[in-house]
Coordinates of C-alpha atoms in Angstrom, one line a residue:
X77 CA -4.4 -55.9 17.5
X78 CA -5.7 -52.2 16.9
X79 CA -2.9 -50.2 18.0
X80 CA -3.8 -47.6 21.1
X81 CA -2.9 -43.3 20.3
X82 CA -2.5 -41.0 22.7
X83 CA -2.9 -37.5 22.1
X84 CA -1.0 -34.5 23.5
X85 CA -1.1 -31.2 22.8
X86 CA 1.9 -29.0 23.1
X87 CA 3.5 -25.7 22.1
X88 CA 6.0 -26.6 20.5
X89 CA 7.6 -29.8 18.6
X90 CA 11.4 -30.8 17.6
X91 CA 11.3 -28.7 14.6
X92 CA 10.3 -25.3 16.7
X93 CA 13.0 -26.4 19.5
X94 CA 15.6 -26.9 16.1
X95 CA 14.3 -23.2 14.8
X96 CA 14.7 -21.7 18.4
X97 CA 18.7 -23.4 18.8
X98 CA 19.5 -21.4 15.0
X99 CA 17.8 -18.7 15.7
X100 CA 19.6 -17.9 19.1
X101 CA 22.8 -18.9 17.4
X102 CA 21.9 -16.2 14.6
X103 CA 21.6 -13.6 17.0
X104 CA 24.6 -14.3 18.6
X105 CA 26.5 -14.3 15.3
X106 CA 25.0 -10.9 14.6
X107 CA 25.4 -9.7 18.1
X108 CA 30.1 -11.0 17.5
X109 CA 29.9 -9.0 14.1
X110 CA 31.7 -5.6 15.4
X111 CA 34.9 -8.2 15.8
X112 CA 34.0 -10.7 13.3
X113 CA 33.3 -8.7 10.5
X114 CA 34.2 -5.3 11.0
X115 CA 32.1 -2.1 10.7
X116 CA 31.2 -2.8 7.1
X117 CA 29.9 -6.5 8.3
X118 CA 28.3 -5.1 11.0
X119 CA 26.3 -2.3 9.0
X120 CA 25.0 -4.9 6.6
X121 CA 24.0 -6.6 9.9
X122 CA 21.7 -3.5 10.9
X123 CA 20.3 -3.8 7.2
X124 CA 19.4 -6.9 7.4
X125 CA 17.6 -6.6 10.8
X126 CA 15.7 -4.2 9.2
X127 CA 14.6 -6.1 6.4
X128 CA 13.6 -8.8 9.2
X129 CA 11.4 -5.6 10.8
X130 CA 9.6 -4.5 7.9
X131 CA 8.9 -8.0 6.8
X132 CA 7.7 -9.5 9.7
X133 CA 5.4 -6.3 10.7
X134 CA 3.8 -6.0 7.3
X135 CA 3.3 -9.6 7.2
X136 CA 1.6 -9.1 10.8
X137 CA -0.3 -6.4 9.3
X138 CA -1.9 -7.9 6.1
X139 CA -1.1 -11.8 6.1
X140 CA -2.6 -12.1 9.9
X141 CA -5.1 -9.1 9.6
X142 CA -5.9 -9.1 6.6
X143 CA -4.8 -5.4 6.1
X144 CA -3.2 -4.9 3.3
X145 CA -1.8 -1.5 3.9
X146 CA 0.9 0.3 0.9
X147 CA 1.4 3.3 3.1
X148 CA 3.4 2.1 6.1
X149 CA 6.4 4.4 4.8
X150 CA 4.2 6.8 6.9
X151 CA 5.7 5.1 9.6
X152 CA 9.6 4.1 8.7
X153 CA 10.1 8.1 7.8
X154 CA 8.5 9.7 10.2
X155 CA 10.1 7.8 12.7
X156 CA 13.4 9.1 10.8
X157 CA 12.5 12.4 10.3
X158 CA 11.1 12.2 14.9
X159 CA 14.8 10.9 15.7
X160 CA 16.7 13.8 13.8
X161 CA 14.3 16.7 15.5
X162 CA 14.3 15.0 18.9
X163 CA 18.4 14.5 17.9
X164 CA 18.1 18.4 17.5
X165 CA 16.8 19.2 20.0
X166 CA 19.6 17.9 22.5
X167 CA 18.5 14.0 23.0
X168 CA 20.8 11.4 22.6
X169 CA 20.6 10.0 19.4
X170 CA 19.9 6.5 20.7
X171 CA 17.4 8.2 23.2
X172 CA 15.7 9.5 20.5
X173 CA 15.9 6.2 18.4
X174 CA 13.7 4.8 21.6
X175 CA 11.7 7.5 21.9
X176 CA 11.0 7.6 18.1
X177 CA 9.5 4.3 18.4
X178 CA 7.3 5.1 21.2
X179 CA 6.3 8.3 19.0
X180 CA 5.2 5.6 15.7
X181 CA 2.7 3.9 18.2
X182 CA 1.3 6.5 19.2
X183 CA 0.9 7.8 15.9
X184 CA -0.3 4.5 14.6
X185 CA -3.0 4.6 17.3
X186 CA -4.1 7.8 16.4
X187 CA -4.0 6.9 12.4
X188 CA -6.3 3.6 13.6
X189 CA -8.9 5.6 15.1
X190 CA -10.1 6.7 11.7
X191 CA -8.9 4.2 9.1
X192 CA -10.0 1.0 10.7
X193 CA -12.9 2.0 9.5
X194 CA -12.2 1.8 5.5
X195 CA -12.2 -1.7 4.2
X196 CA -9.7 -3.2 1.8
X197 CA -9.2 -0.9 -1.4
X198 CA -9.8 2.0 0.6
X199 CA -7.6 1.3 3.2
X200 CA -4.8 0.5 1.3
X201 CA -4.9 3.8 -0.8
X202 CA -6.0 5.9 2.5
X203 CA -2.9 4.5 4.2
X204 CA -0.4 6.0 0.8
X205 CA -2.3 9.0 0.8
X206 CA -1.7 9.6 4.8
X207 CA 2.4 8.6 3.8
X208 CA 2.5 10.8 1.1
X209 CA 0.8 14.1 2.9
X210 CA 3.8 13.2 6.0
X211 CA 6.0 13.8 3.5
X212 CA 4.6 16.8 2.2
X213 CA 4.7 18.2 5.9
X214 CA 8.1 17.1 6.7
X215 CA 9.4 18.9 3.4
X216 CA 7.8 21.8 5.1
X217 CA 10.4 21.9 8.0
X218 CA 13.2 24.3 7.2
X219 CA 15.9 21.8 9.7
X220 CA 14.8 19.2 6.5
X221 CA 15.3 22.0 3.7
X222 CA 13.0 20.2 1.8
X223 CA 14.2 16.9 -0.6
X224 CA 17.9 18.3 0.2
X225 CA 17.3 16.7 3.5
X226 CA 19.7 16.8 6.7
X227 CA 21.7 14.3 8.7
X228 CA 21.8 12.4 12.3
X229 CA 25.0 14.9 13.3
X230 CA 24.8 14.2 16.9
X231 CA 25.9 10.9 15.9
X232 CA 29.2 12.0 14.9
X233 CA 30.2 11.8 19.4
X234 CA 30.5 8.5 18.8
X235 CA 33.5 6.9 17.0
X236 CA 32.5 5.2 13.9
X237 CA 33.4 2.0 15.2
X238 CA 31.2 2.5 18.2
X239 CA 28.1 3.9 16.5
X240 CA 28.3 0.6 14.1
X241 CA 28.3 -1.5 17.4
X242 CA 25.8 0.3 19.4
X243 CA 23.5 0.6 16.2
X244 CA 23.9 -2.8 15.5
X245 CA 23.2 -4.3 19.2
X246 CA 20.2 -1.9 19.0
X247 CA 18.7 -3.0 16.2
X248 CA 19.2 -6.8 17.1
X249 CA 17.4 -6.1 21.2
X250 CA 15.0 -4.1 18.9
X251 CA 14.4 -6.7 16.4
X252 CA 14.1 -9.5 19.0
X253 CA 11.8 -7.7 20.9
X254 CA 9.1 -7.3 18.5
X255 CA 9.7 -10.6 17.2
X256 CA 8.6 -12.4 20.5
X257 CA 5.8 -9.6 21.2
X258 CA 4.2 -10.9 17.9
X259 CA 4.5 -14.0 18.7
X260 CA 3.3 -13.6 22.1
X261 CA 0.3 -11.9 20.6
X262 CA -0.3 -14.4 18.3
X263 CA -0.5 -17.1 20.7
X264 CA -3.2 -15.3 22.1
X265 CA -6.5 -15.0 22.6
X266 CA -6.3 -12.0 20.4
X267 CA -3.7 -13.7 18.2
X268 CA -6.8 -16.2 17.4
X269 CA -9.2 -13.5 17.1
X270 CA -6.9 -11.4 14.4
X271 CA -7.0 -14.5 12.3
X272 CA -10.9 -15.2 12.8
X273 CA -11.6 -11.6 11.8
X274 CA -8.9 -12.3 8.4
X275 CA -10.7 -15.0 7.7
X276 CA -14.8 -13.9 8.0
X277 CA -15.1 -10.4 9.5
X278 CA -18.3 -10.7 10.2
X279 CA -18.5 -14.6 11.9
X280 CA -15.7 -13.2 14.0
X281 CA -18.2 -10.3 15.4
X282 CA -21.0 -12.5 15.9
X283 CA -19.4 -14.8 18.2
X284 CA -18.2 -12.3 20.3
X285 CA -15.0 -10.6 18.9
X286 CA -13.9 -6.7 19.2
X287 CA -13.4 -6.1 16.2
X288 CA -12.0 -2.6 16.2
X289 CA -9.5 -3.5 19.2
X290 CA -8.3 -6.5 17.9
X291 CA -7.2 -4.5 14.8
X292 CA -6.0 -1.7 16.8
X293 CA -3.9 -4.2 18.7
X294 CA -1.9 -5.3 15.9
X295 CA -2.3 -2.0 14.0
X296 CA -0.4 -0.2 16.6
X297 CA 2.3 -3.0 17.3
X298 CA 3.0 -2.7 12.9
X299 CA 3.1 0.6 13.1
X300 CA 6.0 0.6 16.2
X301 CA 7.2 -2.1 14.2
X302 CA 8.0 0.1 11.2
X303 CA 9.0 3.2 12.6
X304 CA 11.8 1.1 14.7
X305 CA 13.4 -0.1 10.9
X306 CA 12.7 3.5 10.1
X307 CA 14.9 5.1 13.2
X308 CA 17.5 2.4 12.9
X309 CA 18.1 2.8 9.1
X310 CA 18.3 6.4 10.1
X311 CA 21.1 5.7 12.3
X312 CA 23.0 3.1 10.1
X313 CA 22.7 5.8 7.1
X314 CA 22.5 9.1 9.2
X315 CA 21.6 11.0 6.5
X316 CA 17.9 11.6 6.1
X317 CA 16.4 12.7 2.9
X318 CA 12.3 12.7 3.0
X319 CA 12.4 10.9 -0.7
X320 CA 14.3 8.2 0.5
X321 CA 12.5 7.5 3.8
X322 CA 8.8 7.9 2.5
X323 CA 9.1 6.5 -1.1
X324 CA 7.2 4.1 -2.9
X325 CA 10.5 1.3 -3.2
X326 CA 10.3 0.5 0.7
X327 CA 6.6 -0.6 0.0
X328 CA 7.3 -2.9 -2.7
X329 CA 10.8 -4.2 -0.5
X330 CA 8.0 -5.2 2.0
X331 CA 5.2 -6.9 -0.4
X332 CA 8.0 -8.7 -2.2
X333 CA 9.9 -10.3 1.4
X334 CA 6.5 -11.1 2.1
X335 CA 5.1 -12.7 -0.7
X336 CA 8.1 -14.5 -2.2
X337 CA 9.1 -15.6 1.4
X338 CA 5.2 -16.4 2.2
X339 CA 2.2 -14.5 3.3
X340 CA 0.4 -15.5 6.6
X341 CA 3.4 -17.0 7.9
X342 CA 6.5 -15.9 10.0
X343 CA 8.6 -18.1 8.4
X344 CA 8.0 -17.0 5.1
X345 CA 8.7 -13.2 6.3
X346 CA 12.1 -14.1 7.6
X347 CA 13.0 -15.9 4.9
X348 CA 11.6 -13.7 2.7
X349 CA 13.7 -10.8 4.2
X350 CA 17.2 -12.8 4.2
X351 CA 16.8 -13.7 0.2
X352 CA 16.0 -10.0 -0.4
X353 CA 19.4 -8.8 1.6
X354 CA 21.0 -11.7 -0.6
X355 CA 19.4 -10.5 -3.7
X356 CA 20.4 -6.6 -2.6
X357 CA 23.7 -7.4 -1.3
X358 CA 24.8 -8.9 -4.9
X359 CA 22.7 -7.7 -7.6
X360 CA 22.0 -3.7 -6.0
X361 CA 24.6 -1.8 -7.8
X362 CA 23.1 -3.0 -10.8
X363 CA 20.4 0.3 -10.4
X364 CA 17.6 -0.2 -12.8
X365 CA 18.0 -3.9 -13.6
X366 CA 18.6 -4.7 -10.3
X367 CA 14.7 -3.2 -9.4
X368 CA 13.6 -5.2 -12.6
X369 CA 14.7 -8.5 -11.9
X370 CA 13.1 -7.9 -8.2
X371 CA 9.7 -7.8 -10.3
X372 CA 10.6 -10.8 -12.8
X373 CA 11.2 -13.3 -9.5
X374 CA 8.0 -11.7 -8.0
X375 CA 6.2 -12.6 -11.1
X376 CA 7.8 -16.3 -11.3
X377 CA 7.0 -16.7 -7.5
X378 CA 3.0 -16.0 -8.3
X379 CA 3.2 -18.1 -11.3
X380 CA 4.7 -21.4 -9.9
X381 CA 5.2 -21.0 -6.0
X382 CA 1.9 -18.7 -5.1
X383 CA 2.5 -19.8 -1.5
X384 CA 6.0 -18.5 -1.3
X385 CA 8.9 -20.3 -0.2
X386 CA 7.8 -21.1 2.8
X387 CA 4.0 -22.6 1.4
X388 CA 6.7 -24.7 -0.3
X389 CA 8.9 -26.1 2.6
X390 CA 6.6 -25.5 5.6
X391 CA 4.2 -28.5 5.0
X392 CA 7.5 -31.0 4.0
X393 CA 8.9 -30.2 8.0
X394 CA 7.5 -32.7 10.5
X395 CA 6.1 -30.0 12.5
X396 CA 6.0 -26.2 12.5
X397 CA 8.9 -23.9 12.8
X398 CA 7.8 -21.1 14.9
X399 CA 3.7 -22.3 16.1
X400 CA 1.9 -19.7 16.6
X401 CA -1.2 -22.2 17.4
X402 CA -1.2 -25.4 19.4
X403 CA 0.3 -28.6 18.3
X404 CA -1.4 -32.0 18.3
X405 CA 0.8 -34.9 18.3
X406 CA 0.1 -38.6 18.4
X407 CA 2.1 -40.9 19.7
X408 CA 2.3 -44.8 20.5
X409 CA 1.1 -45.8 24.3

């Protein structure tokens, strides 16, 4: 007797519901670390957040877009260097973390309307020469003093106990909130179009597709993206130098989440991001060896795992983690 299917198609499957339960349990473990783990717990807890940020955005950016972008520091430190002169100027600090945000999209609108235009190569370079003339200006502002940089002092009303908890509750709402507007977008009608225009650019306009605002769209969510794990480190840290907010190393933190966790792939980013902390968290005071074994697992990742961790586990899961697509499932009438 030829057995009868029926298929349904669904959102979601028991792995997704399984990644939902741990991730909610996550974030309340994160959200308990002021009295779990103290302040020092709770600071690596904002870290890692921020690693989660800048994975996930990039990975928006260049494994959904397919815009491979090696400036986005132009982002993380201005939003820095936005929060100390709004700070400055009499905001709350935490106001001013907010505001900074708002202050990277708008930027990374503004930024879109003219480099949208350049294609791969030229996007990528145009997008580090726009970070590195931001921190040419920013030098320029005598509250900075240049490289010798300045510090979030208006932080220094709360108690350090408190600052570590509101920072940290921050940076977790924060976190969370970009997290589900990606995967809102993705689920999208635009979500579908961002991958179409990835994948063929041109097929994607002849069927109908706005090109240029579909990129915007997820250009300007990267961008707020970034400049939120710039203002946060900003007030985990509190001192801002421009060297260590616009430089090159925050770049290759993001393309090496990304890729050894797993372009194209939310998964991969978060994963990517917790095995960097791990990586940081143990082998970081090593200095110059710690930066050079970074590059020797990069190297081992594109030699015999070019899909990332996640390429690797991902298709061994019956079902997806976090779908960004629909689901088809059969099933036994």
């Amino acid at each position: 007797m030829t057995p009868r299917f029926q298929l349904t198609v669904t959102r979601s499957s028991a792995t997704s519901r399984t990644t939902n339960g741990l991730m909610l349990c996550l974030a309340v473990l994160l959200a308990l670390s002021p009295w779990l783990f103290g302040v020092g717990g709770s600071a690596r807890a904002v870290a890692l957040l921020v690693y989660v940020l800048l994975a996930v955005m990039w990975n928006a950016l260049a494994g959904f877009a397919g815009l491979v972008s090696i400036g986005q520091t132009l982002f993380f430190g201005t939003a820095a260097y936005f929060t100390v002169r709004l700070a400055d100027a009499g905001l709350d600090p935490y106001l001013a973390i907010l505001a900074s945000i708002v202050l990277g999209a708008v930027l990374g609108w503004v930024t879109s309307l003219f480099m949208l235009s350049l294609k791969e190569g030229e996007f990528a370079i145009g997008m580090w020469v726009l970070s590195s003339l931001a921190h040419l200006c920013v030098n320029l502002d005598p509250l900075i003093q240049g490289e010798t940089g300045t510090s979030l002092i208006s932080l220094n009303a709360y108690a350090n106990a408190s600052r570590t908890s509101f920072t940290l509750w921050l940076a977790l709402a924060v976190t969370i909130a970009f997290f589900v507007l990606l995967v809102v977008l993705l689920r999208s009608r635009t979500g579908a179009a961002i991958t179409a225009i990835r994948d063929d650019e041109a097929g994607a306009r002849s069927i109908g597709v706005d090109v240029m605002r579909t990129k915007r769209t997820v250009f300007v969510l990267a961008a707020a993206g970034t400049a939120a794990a710039g203002a946060l480190w900003l007030a985990s840290n509190t001192n801002f130098q421009p060297r260590a907010y616009f430089g090159v190393h925050w770049t290759a933190y993001m393309l090496f989440m990304v890729l050894v966790g797993g372009l194209g792939r939310i998964e991969g980013a978060i994963i990517g991001a917790v095995l960097f902390f791990v990586i940081e968290t143990w082998f970081g005071s090593y200095g110059a060896w710690y930066l050079v074994g970074l590059g020797a697992i990069a190297v081992l990742f594109a030699l015999f795992l070019p899909k990332g961790l996640w390429g690797w586990i991902g298709p061994r899961l019956p079902g997806e983690a976090i779908p960004t697509g629909y689901i088809v499932e059969k099933k036994s009438r």
